[in-house]
Amino acid sequence: MIMIVGVIGSLITVFALGYMKDFQQHAKDQPDNRPFFFFVMYIFLAAMFGLVTANNLLFMYFFWEVTSFCSFLLIGYTKTEEAVQNSFRALWMILLGGLGMAVAICWLGIVQHTVELSQLIALGASGINVALPACLFVFGGLTKAAQMPFSSWLLGAMVAPTPTSALLHSSTMVKAGVFMIIRLSPILGENQPGVMAMFVGGITFLFASFAAISQSNGKKVLAYST
């Protein structure tokens, strides 16, 4: 995951140098906010590295929310009415998943006296009932991964400049949710969080596939297939 974020994220930022120059030339009515755009992109990538490497759930949650806030700023970069509406939609949907994660962390700290992801997995593997926090973490992952019924924020992100949509799709934002569920996979199975992940993922795969093949817009095809 570090390789994916580092290599693909770097390629996107290099591509963005030329793209944003052309974008600014075509959008002469808008102020030149390219320094701010690249600042947010690099904060986003730095937070992704922190999210991937963190074992302490408090640190992971902090970086998780940093990526959420950065995506809000990137989606709403052009500040058009549509971009602002879509950025706020993405923010509240992803923050809803973050709220679930916060509740899970509080439950673990109060009941099991730990805020370590490795300890959560060890507890679940030893037979201790950790279905509630696992479900909440899976829920957070599903919202971040734009699974149904939270997929609309990803479609809305298409109004942003292409480097933003590339960053949200390919290497980082959506994959953070997938990464969270993969980290939890040792305690997922024939239990509530495992069934929830499989059911939501399966339904999303089915309906998004039908939606993707019915689109002619390249960005929408990419969004639905993601």
PDB file of C-alpha atoms in Angstrom, residues 1-142:
ATOM      1  CA  MET A   1       0.000   0.000   0.000  1.00  0.00           C
ATOM      2  CA  ILE A   2       2.905   2.340   0.694  1.00  0.00           C
ATOM      3  CA  MET A   3       4.248   1.565  -2.785  1.00  0.00           C
ATOM      4  CA  ILE A   4       0.850   2.295  -4.338  1.00  0.00           C
ATOM      5  CA  VAL A   5       0.454   5.603  -2.511  1.00  0.00           C
ATOM      6  CA  GLY A   6       4.061   6.661  -3.114  1.00  0.00           C
ATOM      7  CA  VAL A   7       4.453   5.669  -6.761  1.00  0.00           C
ATOM      8  CA  ILE A   8       0.981   6.430  -8.131  1.00  0.00           C
ATOM      9  CA  GLY A   9       0.544   9.483  -5.910  1.00  0.00           C
ATOM     10  CA  SER A  10       3.864  10.879  -7.155  1.00  0.00           C
ATOM     11  CA  LEU A  11       2.902  10.263 -10.782  1.00  0.00           C
ATOM     12  CA  ILE A  12      -0.390  12.078 -10.235  1.00  0.00           C
ATOM     13  CA  THR A  13       1.325  15.109  -8.705  1.00  0.00           C
ATOM     14  CA  VAL A  14       3.814  15.263 -11.608  1.00  0.00           C
ATOM     15  CA  PHE A  15       0.925  15.019 -14.092  1.00  0.00           C
ATOM     16  CA  ALA A  16      -0.890  17.743 -12.149  1.00  0.00           C
ATOM     17  CA  LEU A  17       1.910  20.255 -12.784  1.00  0.00           C
ATOM     18  CA  GLY A  18       1.119  20.491 -16.482  1.00  0.00           C
ATOM     19  CA  TYR A  19      -2.595  19.842 -16.112  1.00  0.00           C
ATOM     20  CA  MET A  20      -3.187  22.608 -13.562  1.00  0.00           C
ATOM     21  CA  LYS A  21      -1.212  25.074 -15.698  1.00  0.00           C
ATOM     22  CA  ASP A  22      -3.528  24.396 -18.650  1.00  0.00           C
ATOM     23  CA  PHE A  23      -6.548  24.318 -16.339  1.00  0.00           C
ATOM     24  CA  GLN A  24      -5.713  27.789 -15.024  1.00  0.00           C
ATOM     25  CA  GLN A  25      -5.262  29.163 -18.533  1.00  0.00           C
ATOM     26  CA  HIS A  26      -8.747  27.963 -19.494  1.00  0.00           C
ATOM     27  CA  ALA A  27     -10.308  29.194 -16.228  1.00  0.00           C
ATOM     28  CA  LYS A  28      -9.131  32.794 -16.356  1.00  0.00           C
ATOM     29  CA  ASP A  29     -12.162  33.952 -14.400  1.00  0.00           C
ATOM     30  CA  GLN A  30     -10.945  32.043 -11.342  1.00  0.00           C
ATOM     31  CA  PRO A  31      -8.057  33.083  -9.079  1.00  0.00           C
ATOM     32  CA  ASP A  32      -4.835  31.111  -9.375  1.00  0.00           C
ATOM     33  CA  ASN A  33      -4.881  28.844  -6.311  1.00  0.00           C
ATOM     34  CA  ARG A  34      -2.378  26.289  -7.567  1.00  0.00           C
ATOM     35  CA  PRO A  35      -0.030  26.638  -4.553  1.00  0.00           C
ATOM     36  CA  PHE A  36      -2.959  25.841  -2.256  1.00  0.00           C
ATOM     37  CA  PHE A  37      -4.021  22.941  -4.503  1.00  0.00           C
ATOM     38  CA  PHE A  38      -0.591  21.297  -4.373  1.00  0.00           C
ATOM     39  CA  PHE A  39      -0.261  21.993  -0.649  1.00  0.00           C
ATOM     40  CA  VAL A  40      -3.507  20.085   0.011  1.00  0.00           C
ATOM     41  CA  MET A  41      -2.451  17.257  -2.327  1.00  0.00           C
ATOM     42  CA  TYR A  42       0.801  16.715  -0.443  1.00  0.00           C
ATOM     43  CA  ILE A  43      -0.919  16.900   2.949  1.00  0.00           C
ATOM     44  CA  PHE A  44      -3.354  14.302   1.591  1.00  0.00           C
ATOM     45  CA  LEU A  45      -0.546  11.957   0.550  1.00  0.00           C
ATOM     46  CA  ALA A  46       1.298  12.465   3.838  1.00  0.00           C
ATOM     47  CA  ALA A  47      -1.874  11.585   5.748  1.00  0.00           C
ATOM     48  CA  MET A  48      -2.258   8.451   3.621  1.00  0.00           C
ATOM     49  CA  PHE A  49       1.229   7.302   4.618  1.00  0.00           C
ATOM     50  CA  GLY A  50       0.314   7.895   8.264  1.00  0.00           C
ATOM     51  CA  LEU A  51      -2.968   6.023   7.891  1.00  0.00           C
ATOM     52  CA  VAL A  52      -1.284   3.017   6.283  1.00  0.00           C
ATOM     53  CA  THR A  53       1.549   2.708   8.795  1.00  0.00           C
ATOM     54  CA  ALA A  54      -0.368   3.476  12.018  1.00  0.00           C
ATOM     55  CA  ASN A  55      -1.216   0.699  14.451  1.00  0.00           C
ATOM     56  CA  ASN A  56      -2.550   3.020  17.141  1.00  0.00           C
ATOM     57  CA  LEU A  57      -6.205   3.624  16.264  1.00  0.00           C
ATOM     58  CA  LEU A  58      -6.132   7.217  17.537  1.00  0.00           C
ATOM     59  CA  PHE A  59      -3.362   8.087  15.089  1.00  0.00           C
ATOM     60  CA  MET A  60      -5.135   6.148  12.349  1.00  0.00           C
ATOM     61  CA  TYR A  61      -8.372   8.039  13.020  1.00  0.00           C
ATOM     62  CA  PHE A  62      -6.535  11.372  12.948  1.00  0.00           C
ATOM     63  CA  PHE A  63      -4.993  10.651   9.549  1.00  0.00           C
ATOM     64  CA  TRP A  64      -8.320   9.228   8.343  1.00  0.00           C
ATOM     65  CA  GLU A  65     -10.062  12.511   9.052  1.00  0.00           C
ATOM     66  CA  VAL A  66      -7.212  14.561   7.565  1.00  0.00           C
ATOM     67  CA  THR A  67      -7.751  12.741   4.252  1.00  0.00           C
ATOM     68  CA  SER A  68     -11.492  13.407   4.552  1.00  0.00           C
ATOM     69  CA  PHE A  69     -10.968  17.147   5.036  1.00  0.00           C
ATOM     70  CA  CYS A  70      -8.370  17.327   2.236  1.00  0.00           C
ATOM     71  CA  SER A  71     -10.755  15.567  -0.161  1.00  0.00           C
ATOM     72  CA  PHE A  72     -13.410  18.142   0.762  1.00  0.00           C
ATOM     73  CA  LEU A  73     -11.040  20.958  -0.186  1.00  0.00           C
ATOM     74  CA  LEU A  74      -9.903  19.260  -3.404  1.00  0.00           C
ATOM     75  CA  ILE A  75     -13.411  18.427  -4.638  1.00  0.00           C
ATOM     76  CA  GLY A  76     -14.573  21.993  -3.999  1.00  0.00           C
ATOM     77  CA  TYR A  77     -11.447  23.555  -5.522  1.00  0.00           C
ATOM     78  CA  THR A  78     -13.232  25.374  -8.361  1.00  0.00           C
ATOM     79  CA  LYS A  79     -15.785  26.820  -5.895  1.00  0.00           C
ATOM     80  CA  THR A  80     -18.634  26.536  -8.373  1.00  0.00           C
ATOM     81  CA  GLU A  81     -22.066  25.813  -6.933  1.00  0.00           C
ATOM     82  CA  GLU A  82     -21.940  22.186  -8.090  1.00  0.00           C
ATOM     83  CA  ALA A  83     -18.412  21.671  -6.743  1.00  0.00           C
ATOM     84  CA  VAL A  84     -19.323  23.103  -3.327  1.00  0.00           C
ATOM     85  CA  GLN A  85     -22.454  20.949  -3.063  1.00  0.00           C
ATOM     86  CA  ASN A  86     -20.549  17.804  -4.032  1.00  0.00           C
ATOM     87  CA  SER A  87     -17.694  18.564  -1.654  1.00  0.00           C
ATOM     88  CA  PHE A  88     -20.099  18.926   1.281  1.00  0.00           C
ATOM     89  CA  ARG A  89     -21.884  15.721   0.288  1.00  0.00           C
ATOM     90  CA  ALA A  90     -18.566  13.863   0.273  1.00  0.00           C
ATOM     91  CA  LEU A  91     -17.627  15.411   3.619  1.00  0.00           C
ATOM     92  CA  TRP A  92     -20.754  14.421   5.543  1.00  0.00           C
ATOM     93  CA  MET A  93     -20.830  10.903   4.110  1.00  0.00           C
ATOM     94  CA  ILE A  94     -17.201  10.213   4.961  1.00  0.00           C
ATOM     95  CA  LEU A  95     -17.501  11.893   8.368  1.00  0.00           C
ATOM     96  CA  LEU A  96     -20.432   9.587   9.115  1.00  0.00           C
ATOM     97  CA  GLY A  97     -18.091   6.632   8.687  1.00  0.00           C
ATOM     98  CA  GLY A  98     -15.508   8.437  10.787  1.00  0.00           C
ATOM     99  CA  LEU A  99     -18.076   8.871  13.553  1.00  0.00           C
ATOM    100  CA  GLY A 100     -18.611   5.116  13.568  1.00  0.00           C
ATOM    101  CA  MET A 101     -14.866   4.594  13.897  1.00  0.00           C
ATOM    102  CA  ALA A 102     -14.691   7.074  16.777  1.00  0.00           C
ATOM    103  CA  VAL A 103     -17.421   5.152  18.632  1.00  0.00           C
ATOM    104  CA  ALA A 104     -15.530   1.896  18.002  1.00  0.00           C
ATOM    105  CA  ILE A 105     -12.292   3.357  19.382  1.00  0.00           C
ATOM    106  CA  CYS A 106     -14.109   4.612  22.502  1.00  0.00           C
ATOM    107  CA  TRP A 107     -15.700   1.172  23.007  1.00  0.00           C
ATOM    108  CA  LEU A 108     -12.340  -0.560  22.713  1.00  0.00           C
ATOM    109  CA  GLY A 109     -10.694   1.852  25.112  1.00  0.00           C
ATOM    110  CA  ILE A 110     -13.432   1.575  27.749  1.00  0.00           C
ATOM    111  CA  VAL A 111     -14.280  -2.138  27.496  1.00  0.00           C
ATOM    112  CA  GLN A 112     -11.029  -3.767  26.338  1.00  0.00           C
ATOM    113  CA  HIS A 113      -8.571  -1.084  27.521  1.00  0.00           C
ATOM    114  CA  THR A 114      -6.719  -0.904  24.210  1.00  0.00           C
ATOM    115  CA  VAL A 115      -6.594   1.364  21.171  1.00  0.00           C
ATOM    116  CA  GLU A 116      -4.254  -0.810  19.109  1.00  0.00           C
ATOM    117  CA  LEU A 117      -5.465  -2.341  15.851  1.00  0.00           C
ATOM    118  CA  SER A 118      -3.254  -5.396  16.357  1.00  0.00           C
ATOM    119  CA  GLN A 119      -4.858  -5.948  19.778  1.00  0.00           C
ATOM    120  CA  LEU A 120      -8.340  -5.728  18.274  1.00  0.00           C
ATOM    121  CA  ILE A 121      -7.432  -8.428  15.759  1.00  0.00           C
ATOM    122  CA  ALA A 122      -5.818 -10.555  18.485  1.00  0.00           C
ATOM    123  CA  LEU A 123      -8.934 -10.260  20.658  1.00  0.00           C
ATOM    124  CA  GLY A 124     -11.190 -11.295  17.790  1.00  0.00           C
ATOM    125  CA  ALA A 125      -8.903 -14.207  16.843  1.00  0.00           C
ATOM    126  CA  SER A 126      -8.941 -15.464  20.460  1.00  0.00           C
ATOM    127  CA  GLY A 127     -12.742 -15.717  20.443  1.00  0.00           C
ATOM    128  CA  ILE A 128     -13.565 -12.550  22.384  1.00  0.00           C
ATOM    129  CA  ASN A 129     -16.652 -10.794  21.016  1.00  0.00           C
ATOM    130  CA  VAL A 130     -15.495  -7.661  19.194  1.00  0.00           C
ATOM    131  CA  ALA A 131     -18.317  -7.664  16.628  1.00  0.00           C
ATOM    132  CA  LEU A 132     -19.495  -4.140  17.525  1.00  0.00           C
ATOM    133  CA  PRO A 133     -16.191  -2.283  16.944  1.00  0.00           C
ATOM    134  CA  ALA A 134     -15.427  -4.501  13.936  1.00  0.00           C
ATOM    135  CA  CYS A 135     -18.808  -3.616  12.386  1.00  0.00           C
ATOM    136  CA  LEU A 136     -18.189   0.083  12.989  1.00  0.00           C
ATOM    137  CA  PHE A 137     -14.720  -0.068  11.444  1.00  0.00           C
ATOM    138  CA  VAL A 138     -16.112  -1.957   8.440  1.00  0.00           C
ATOM    139  CA  PHE A 139     -18.832   0.696   8.169  1.00  0.00           C
ATOM    140  CA  GLY A 140     -16.155   3.403   8.118  1.00  0.00           C
ATOM    141  CA  GLY A 141     -14.285   1.492   5.436  1.00  0.00           C
ATOM    142  CA  LEU A 142     -17.416   1.085   3.312  1.00  0.00           C
TER     143      LEU A 142
END
